[in-house]
mmCIF file of C-alpha atoms in Angstrom:
data_model
loop_
_atom_site.group_PDB
_atom_site.id
_atom_site.type_symbol
_atom_site.label_atom_id
_atom_site.label_comp_id
_atom_site.label_asym_id
_atom_site.label_seq_id
_atom_site.Cartn_x
_atom_site.Cartn_y
_atom_site.Cartn_z
ATOM 1 C CA MET A 10 -57.355 56.122 37.053
ATOM 2 C CA VAL A 11 -61.358 56.726 35.815
ATOM 3 C CA LYS A 12 -63.950 55.833 38.000
ATOM 4 C CA ILE A 13 -67.782 55.915 36.532
ATOM 5 C CA GLU A 14 -70.691 55.149 38.369
ATOM 6 C CA ILE A 15 -74.001 54.459 37.188
ATOM 7 C CA ASP A 16 -77.438 55.363 39.174
ATOM 8 C CA GLU A 17 -79.182 52.377 37.898
ATOM 9 C CA ASP A 18 -82.745 53.370 39.443
ATOM 10 C CA ALA A 19 -81.930 56.656 36.766
ATOM 11 C CA CYS A 20 -80.895 55.793 33.427
ATOM 12 C CA VAL A 21 -83.575 55.489 31.730
ATOM 13 C CA GLY A 22 -81.687 53.168 29.036
ATOM 14 C CA CYS A 23 -82.168 55.189 25.962
ATOM 15 C CA GLY A 24 -78.776 54.204 25.016
ATOM 16 C CA SER A 25 -77.090 58.306 24.475
ATOM 17 C CA CYS A 26 -74.342 57.352 26.147
ATOM 18 C CA VAL A 27 -73.578 54.137 24.203
ATOM 19 C CA GLU A 28 -73.748 55.964 20.788
ATOM 20 C CA ASP A 29 -72.067 59.244 21.833
ATOM 21 C CA CYS A 30 -68.577 57.948 23.720
ATOM 22 C CA PRO A 31 -65.822 58.360 20.968
ATOM 23 C CA ASN A 32 -63.935 55.538 22.974
ATOM 24 C CA ASP A 33 -67.050 52.467 23.332
ATOM 25 C CA VAL A 34 -66.467 52.635 27.188
ATOM 26 C CA TYR A 35 -70.507 51.784 27.693
ATOM 27 C CA GLU A 36 -72.475 48.820 26.455
ATOM 28 C CA MET A 37 -76.288 48.441 26.885
ATOM 29 C CA ASP A 38 -76.966 45.435 28.714
ATOM 30 C CA GLU A 39 -80.058 44.445 26.897
ATOM 31 C CA ALA A 40 -81.559 42.296 29.972
ATOM 32 C CA LYS A 41 -81.922 45.511 31.975
ATOM 33 C CA ASN A 42 -81.817 47.740 29.802
ATOM 34 C CA LYS A 43 -79.841 50.192 30.939
ATOM 35 C CA THR A 44 -76.387 51.336 30.361
ATOM 36 C CA LYS A 45 -72.905 49.884 31.984
ATOM 37 C CA VAL A 46 -69.337 50.357 32.161
ATOM 38 C CA VAL A 47 -67.461 48.261 29.769
ATOM 39 C CA ASN A 48 -64.324 50.054 28.579
ATOM 40 C CA GLU A 49 -63.183 51.869 31.666
ATOM 41 C CA ASP A 50 -59.478 52.595 30.527
ATOM 42 C CA ASP A 51 -60.149 53.862 27.248
ATOM 43 C CA CYS A 52 -62.957 57.486 28.959
ATOM 44 C CA MET A 53 -60.908 60.175 28.918
ATOM 45 C CA ALA A 54 -62.997 62.144 30.186
ATOM 46 C CA CYS A 55 -64.483 63.330 27.425
ATOM 47 C CA LEU A 56 -67.603 64.573 29.836
ATOM 48 C CA SER A 57 -70.093 64.041 26.410
ATOM 49 C CA CYS A 58 -72.110 61.161 28.201
ATOM 50 C CA HIS A 59 -73.341 63.813 30.860
ATOM 51 C CA GLU A 60 -74.176 66.931 28.619
ATOM 52 C CA ILE A 61 -76.109 63.791 26.617
ATOM 53 C CA CYS A 62 -77.979 61.511 29.215
ATOM 54 C CA PRO A 63 -80.973 63.329 29.664
ATOM 55 C CA ALA A 64 -81.094 61.578 33.426
ATOM 56 C CA GLU A 65 -78.010 62.559 34.427
ATOM 57 C CA ALA A 66 -76.817 58.921 35.847
ATOM 58 C CA MET A 67 -73.493 59.033 35.641
ATOM 59 C CA GLU A 68 -70.951 59.809 37.702
ATOM 60 C CA HIS A 69 -66.953 60.045 37.151
ATOM 61 C CA LYS A 70 -64.704 60.107 39.769
ATOM 62 C CA ASN A 71 -60.993 60.912 40.331
ATOM 63 C CA ILE A 72 -61.186 63.133 36.861
ATOM 64 C CA HIS A 73 -59.433 66.210 35.218
ATOM 65 C CA VAL A 74 -61.758 68.575 36.126
ATOM 66 C CA ALA A 75 -61.515 71.275 33.656
ATOM 67 C CA LYS A 76 -61.549 75.320 34.252
ATOM 68 C CA ARG A 77 -65.056 76.710 34.349
ATOM 69 C CA LEU A 78 -63.484 80.502 33.642
ATOM 70 C CA TYR A 79 -66.597 81.153 30.881
ATOM 71 C CA ILE A 80 -69.197 80.575 34.044
ATOM 72 C CA ASP A 81 -70.383 84.149 35.296
ATOM 73 C CA ARG A 82 -70.311 83.439 38.946
ATOM 74 C CA ARG A 83 -73.119 86.914 39.251
ATOM 75 C CA ILE A 84 -75.353 85.214 37.003
ATOM 76 C CA SER A 85 -74.367 81.429 38.367
ATOM 77 C CA GLY A 86 -76.080 83.984 41.977
ATOM 78 C CA ILE A 87 -79.245 85.127 40.749
ATOM 79 C CA LEU A 88 -80.473 81.477 39.274
ATOM 80 C CA LYS A 89 -79.367 79.770 42.684
ATOM 81 C CA LYS A 90 -82.151 82.375 44.595
ATOM 82 C CA ILE A 91 -84.722 81.354 42.073
ATOM 83 C CA ILE A 92 -84.039 77.842 41.594
ATOM 84 C CA MET B 30 -76.356 121.686 34.329
ATOM 85 C CA GLU B 31 -73.766 119.869 32.872
ATOM 86 C CA TYR B 32 -74.549 115.655 32.737
ATOM 87 C CA GLN B 33 -72.085 113.924 34.958
ATOM 88 C CA ILE B 34 -72.280 109.754 34.576
ATOM 89 C CA GLU B 35 -73.457 108.340 37.877
ATOM 90 C CA ARG B 36 -71.570 105.295 38.648
ATOM 91 C CA GLU B 37 -71.796 102.726 41.939
ATOM 92 C CA GLU B 38 -67.889 101.938 42.104
ATOM 93 C CA LYS B 39 -65.846 104.838 43.480
ATOM 94 C CA GLU B 40 -62.896 105.792 41.039
ATOM 95 C CA VAL B 41 -60.203 105.297 42.293
ATOM 96 C CA LEU B 42 -57.126 108.425 41.658
ATOM 97 C CA GLY B 43 -53.846 107.836 42.628
ATOM 98 C CA ASP B 44 -50.582 109.687 41.526
ATOM 99 C CA PHE B 45 -48.636 108.449 37.835
ATOM 100 C CA LYS B 46 -45.050 109.079 36.077
ATOM 101 C CA PRO B 47 -44.112 107.092 33.347
ATOM 102 C CA GLU B 48 -41.951 104.215 34.107
ATOM 103 C CA LEU B 49 -39.529 101.495 32.265
ATOM 104 C CA ILE B 50 -41.039 98.885 33.901
ATOM 105 C CA PRO B 51 -44.461 98.832 36.692
ATOM 106 C CA ASP B 52 -44.650 97.340 39.391
ATOM 107 C CA GLU B 53 -47.939 96.464 39.007
ATOM 108 C CA CYS B 54 -51.020 96.947 36.734
ATOM 109 C CA GLY B 55 -53.556 97.594 39.038
ATOM 110 C CA GLY B 56 -57.202 95.825 39.755
ATOM 111 C CA GLY B 57 -58.680 93.220 42.072
ATOM 112 C CA ILE B 58 -59.353 89.402 40.615
ATOM 113 C CA ASP B 59 -63.183 90.695 40.140
ATOM 114 C CA ASP B 60 -61.615 92.992 37.718
ATOM 115 C CA TYR B 61 -59.440 90.509 35.059
ATOM 116 C CA GLU B 62 -62.968 88.047 35.898
ATOM 117 C CA GLU B 63 -64.678 91.084 34.167
ATOM 118 C CA ALA B 64 -62.692 91.454 31.199
ATOM 119 C CA LEU B 65 -61.782 87.547 30.745
ATOM 120 C CA HIS B 66 -65.729 87.787 30.559
ATOM 121 C CA VAL B 67 -66.003 90.860 27.969
ATOM 122 C CA LEU B 68 -62.806 89.124 25.955
ATOM 123 C CA MET B 69 -64.781 85.835 25.643
ATOM 124 C CA LYS B 70 -68.109 86.949 24.579
ATOM 125 C CA PHE B 71 -65.846 90.212 21.549
ATOM 126 C CA VAL B 72 -63.817 87.344 20.319
ATOM 127 C CA GLY B 73 -67.606 84.878 20.386
ATOM 128 C CA SER B 74 -68.877 87.222 18.408
ATOM 129 C CA MET B 75 -65.931 88.571 16.540
ATOM 130 C CA SER B 76 -66.372 84.255 15.853
ATOM 131 C CA SER B 77 -69.451 83.942 14.842
ATOM 132 C CA ALA B 78 -68.936 86.930 12.863
ATOM 133 C CA LEU B 79 -66.489 85.994 10.785
ATOM 134 C CA GLU B 80 -68.498 83.202 9.959
ATOM 135 C CA GLN B 81 -70.748 84.902 8.861
ATOM 136 C CA VAL B 82 -69.091 86.434 6.097
ATOM 137 C CA SER B 83 -66.447 84.875 5.225
ATOM 138 C CA GLY B 84 -68.564 81.021 5.200
ATOM 139 C CA ARG B 85 -65.913 78.308 5.200
ATOM 140 C CA GLY B 86 -62.988 81.170 5.088
ATOM 141 C CA ALA B 87 -63.051 82.138 8.729
ATOM 142 C CA ASN B 88 -61.808 78.845 9.051
ATOM 143 C CA ALA B 89 -58.575 79.372 7.351
ATOM 144 C CA ILE B 90 -58.662 82.896 8.911
ATOM 145 C CA VAL B 91 -58.921 82.004 12.364
ATOM 146 C CA TYR B 92 -56.034 78.805 11.324
ATOM 147 C CA GLN B 93 -53.820 80.965 10.394
ATOM 148 C CA ALA B 94 -53.685 83.230 13.398
ATOM 149 C CA GLY B 95 -53.565 80.268 15.281
ATOM 150 C CA LYS B 96 -50.167 79.235 13.059
ATOM 151 C CA ARG B 97 -48.434 82.550 13.793
ATOM 152 C CA MET B 98 -49.126 82.155 17.622
ATOM 153 C CA GLY B 99 -47.984 78.368 17.319
ATOM 154 C CA HIS B 100 -44.503 79.723 15.233
ATOM 155 C CA GLU B 101 -43.719 82.060 17.856
ATOM 156 C CA ALA B 102 -44.630 79.632 20.602
ATOM 157 C CA GLY B 103 -42.078 77.527 18.948
ATOM 158 C CA LYS B 104 -39.362 79.882 18.924
ATOM 159 C CA MET B 105 -39.350 79.792 23.197
ATOM 160 C CA VAL B 106 -38.776 75.616 22.238
ATOM 161 C CA GLU B 107 -35.449 73.396 21.733
ATOM 162 C CA LYS B 108 -35.485 72.402 17.887
ATOM 163 C CA THR B 109 -36.301 68.198 18.512
ATOM 164 C CA ASP B 110 -36.679 65.734 16.215
ATOM 165 C CA ASP B 111 -38.326 63.621 18.515
ATOM 166 C CA LEU B 112 -41.703 64.182 18.732
ATOM 167 C CA GLU B 113 -43.097 63.040 22.276
ATOM 168 C CA LYS B 114 -39.518 65.366 23.461
ATOM 169 C CA ALA B 115 -41.305 68.479 21.599
ATOM 170 C CA MET B 116 -45.117 67.411 23.132
ATOM 171 C CA GLN B 117 -43.760 67.528 26.623
ATOM 172 C CA GLU B 118 -42.117 71.134 25.851
ATOM 173 C CA LEU B 119 -44.864 72.455 24.416
ATOM 174 C CA SER B 120 -47.053 71.137 26.721
ATOM 175 C CA GLU B 121 -44.409 73.631 29.169
ATOM 176 C CA ILE B 122 -45.251 76.604 27.078
ATOM 177 C CA LEU B 123 -48.616 76.333 26.284
ATOM 178 C CA GLY B 124 -50.157 74.250 29.354
ATOM 179 C CA ILE B 125 -51.657 77.243 31.200
ATOM 180 C CA GLU B 126 -54.311 78.131 28.291
ATOM 181 C CA PHE B 127 -54.080 74.840 26.055
ATOM 182 C CA PHE B 128 -53.595 71.677 28.800
ATOM 183 C CA PHE B 129 -52.896 68.975 27.038
ATOM 184 C CA ASP B 130 -51.447 64.729 27.312
ATOM 185 C CA MET B 131 -50.248 62.794 25.221
ATOM 186 C CA TRP B 132 -53.264 60.026 25.161
ATOM 187 C CA LYS B 133 -53.867 56.044 23.872
ATOM 188 C CA PRO B 134 -55.914 53.553 24.187
ATOM 189 C CA ALA B 135 -55.612 50.708 26.642
ATOM 190 C CA ASN B 136 -54.354 48.298 24.684
ATOM 191 C CA GLN B 137 -51.585 50.093 23.265
ATOM 192 C CA THR B 138 -48.182 49.721 23.507
ATOM 193 C CA GLY B 139 -46.793 53.707 23.154
ATOM 194 C CA TYR B 140 -48.141 56.784 21.999
ATOM 195 C CA THR B 141 -46.916 57.391 19.174
ATOM 196 C CA VAL B 142 -47.911 55.192 15.527
ATOM 197 C CA GLU B 143 -45.869 54.799 12.551
ATOM 198 C CA ASN B 144 -47.831 54.925 9.418
ATOM 199 C CA GLY B 145 -44.993 54.434 6.940
ATOM 200 C CA ASN B 146 -43.330 58.294 6.272
ATOM 201 C CA GLU B 147 -46.478 59.862 8.775
ATOM 202 C CA THR B 148 -46.025 59.527 12.849
ATOM 203 C CA VAL B 149 -49.370 60.211 14.351
ATOM 204 C CA VAL B 150 -50.470 61.042 17.722
ATOM 205 C CA LYS B 151 -53.276 61.437 20.060
ATOM 206 C CA LEU B 152 -53.285 65.008 21.940
ATOM 207 C CA ILE B 153 -56.677 65.142 24.340
ATOM 208 C CA PHE B 154 -56.807 69.144 25.451
ATOM 209 C CA ARG B 155 -58.422 68.711 28.491
ATOM 210 C CA ASP B 156 -58.462 73.130 29.792
ATOM 211 C CA CYS B 157 -58.544 75.329 27.078
ATOM 212 C CA VAL B 158 -59.227 79.090 26.688
ATOM 213 C CA VAL B 159 -61.076 78.325 23.309
ATOM 214 C CA ARG B 160 -64.198 75.937 24.694
ATOM 215 C CA GLN B 161 -64.049 77.846 27.751
ATOM 216 C CA THR B 162 -64.886 80.531 25.133
ATOM 217 C CA LEU B 163 -67.776 79.286 22.750
ATOM 218 C CA ARG B 164 -69.137 77.813 26.404
ATOM 219 C CA ARG B 165 -69.259 81.314 27.429
ATOM 220 C CA THR B 166 -70.703 82.992 24.095
ATOM 221 C CA GLY B 167 -72.917 79.545 23.080
ATOM 222 C CA LEU B 168 -71.067 78.821 19.999
ATOM 223 C CA PRO B 169 -70.726 75.237 19.164
ATOM 224 C CA GLN B 170 -67.422 73.306 19.332
ATOM 225 C CA LYS B 171 -65.394 72.900 16.038
ATOM 226 C CA GLY B 172 -66.105 75.764 14.382
ATOM 227 C CA PRO B 173 -64.196 78.689 13.263
ATOM 228 C CA LEU B 174 -62.804 78.737 16.791
ATOM 229 C CA CYS B 175 -61.342 75.647 17.294
ATOM 230 C CA TYR B 176 -59.703 76.329 14.227
ATOM 231 C CA LEU B 177 -57.406 78.336 16.557
ATOM 232 C CA LEU B 178 -56.003 75.812 18.309
ATOM 233 C CA TYR B 179 -55.451 73.538 15.141
ATOM 234 C CA GLY B 180 -53.309 76.526 13.534
ATOM 235 C CA GLU B 181 -51.211 76.908 17.018
ATOM 236 C CA ILE B 182 -50.328 73.318 17.479
ATOM 237 C CA VAL B 183 -49.195 73.360 13.802
ATOM 238 C CA GLY B 184 -47.682 76.405 14.263
ATOM 239 C CA ALA B 185 -45.778 74.551 17.112
ATOM 240 C CA VAL B 186 -44.996 71.644 15.876
ATOM 241 C CA GLU B 187 -43.684 73.500 12.577
ATOM 242 C CA GLU B 188 -41.714 75.421 14.653
ATOM 243 C CA VAL B 189 -39.894 72.684 16.945
ATOM 244 C CA MET B 190 -39.420 69.844 14.491
ATOM 245 C CA GLY B 191 -38.943 71.837 11.205
ATOM 246 C CA ILE B 192 -41.657 69.720 9.454
ATOM 247 C CA LYS B 193 -45.004 69.554 8.036
ATOM 248 C CA GLY B 194 -48.135 68.943 10.299
ATOM 249 C CA LYS B 195 -51.846 68.399 10.665
ATOM 250 C CA LEU B 196 -54.364 67.984 13.361
ATOM 251 C CA ASP B 197 -57.873 66.357 13.090
ATOM 252 C CA ILE B 198 -60.892 66.703 15.746
ATOM 253 C CA ASP B 199 -61.506 63.160 16.849
ATOM 254 C CA HIS B 200 -64.145 64.385 19.717
ATOM 255 C CA VAL B 201 -65.355 67.479 21.519
ATOM 256 C CA GLY B 202 -66.521 67.103 24.775
ATOM 257 C CA PRO B 203 -66.881 70.022 27.499
ATOM 258 C CA ASN B 204 -64.919 68.595 29.987
ATOM 259 C CA ALA B 205 -61.815 67.506 26.922
ATOM 260 C CA CYS B 206 -61.352 67.184 23.254
ATOM 261 C CA LEU B 207 -59.373 64.227 22.012
ATOM 262 C CA LYS B 208 -57.571 65.031 18.516
ATOM 263 C CA THR B 209 -55.351 63.779 15.932
ATOM 264 C CA LEU B 210 -52.263 64.668 15.074
ATOM 265 C CA THR B 211 -50.682 63.595 11.974
ATOM 266 C CA ILE B 212 -46.737 64.477 10.891
ATOM 267 C CA LYS B 213 -45.128 64.054 7.723
ATOM 268 C CA TRP B 214 -41.798 63.091 7.182
ATOM 269 C CA GLY B 215 -39.750 64.475 3.937
ATOM 270 C CA GLY B 216 -38.853 68.017 4.664
ATOM 271 C CA LYS B 217 -41.623 71.459 4.402
#
């Protein structure tokens, strides 16, 4: 089962994940102005929320991680040396 | 003086004679990786060029290409009227390049939903060579290449079940895409 963890210190409360999630997994906690997970069971681990989150504030655990054959390891190696 | 191309890599020399069933294809994993990336770039630029030249017609062309592939794949599967069984068998055939599962919201009892003379099932594509290619070439999802998958699934379902189907894209993401497959009962 998918487990989603939100780093409340990192979350900027922009609500992008709430808008983007097709299955309404997230909701805004108006009191804290942070995202909260309300419907974890419906998460299909598309990870659109990861892509849209400006603060990289979430982590999905126990999901199918798609193969990343598109990564050019040679370029990644060069980038790792620079960054 | 005769000019010669210089390479860092050493050329592999060996003997060769025609054989009916080759024992090996040669090359290492790095060669495969490099070939895959070249193919991804090739397909990606072909897709964007196709879109540039044909506009929305690009989707129809790619859809037809996918449909042919789907019909070919469907021939390897036992014919059935059961949508769930067809999906199970197709996932075994297409599962390497398109790893997909049936998906339902937690509060829904079964995967299939009957809607008049239509049956609807949601499919989640977890591994997809199209998505890999789009990410490799920096192209957006839901473009013409996604119609390849659309065509392939529709073609395969038509082949296995002998009925018309359509696939709608519900949501695309970097790790999975959700699509709705609708099949219409009552003839081709």
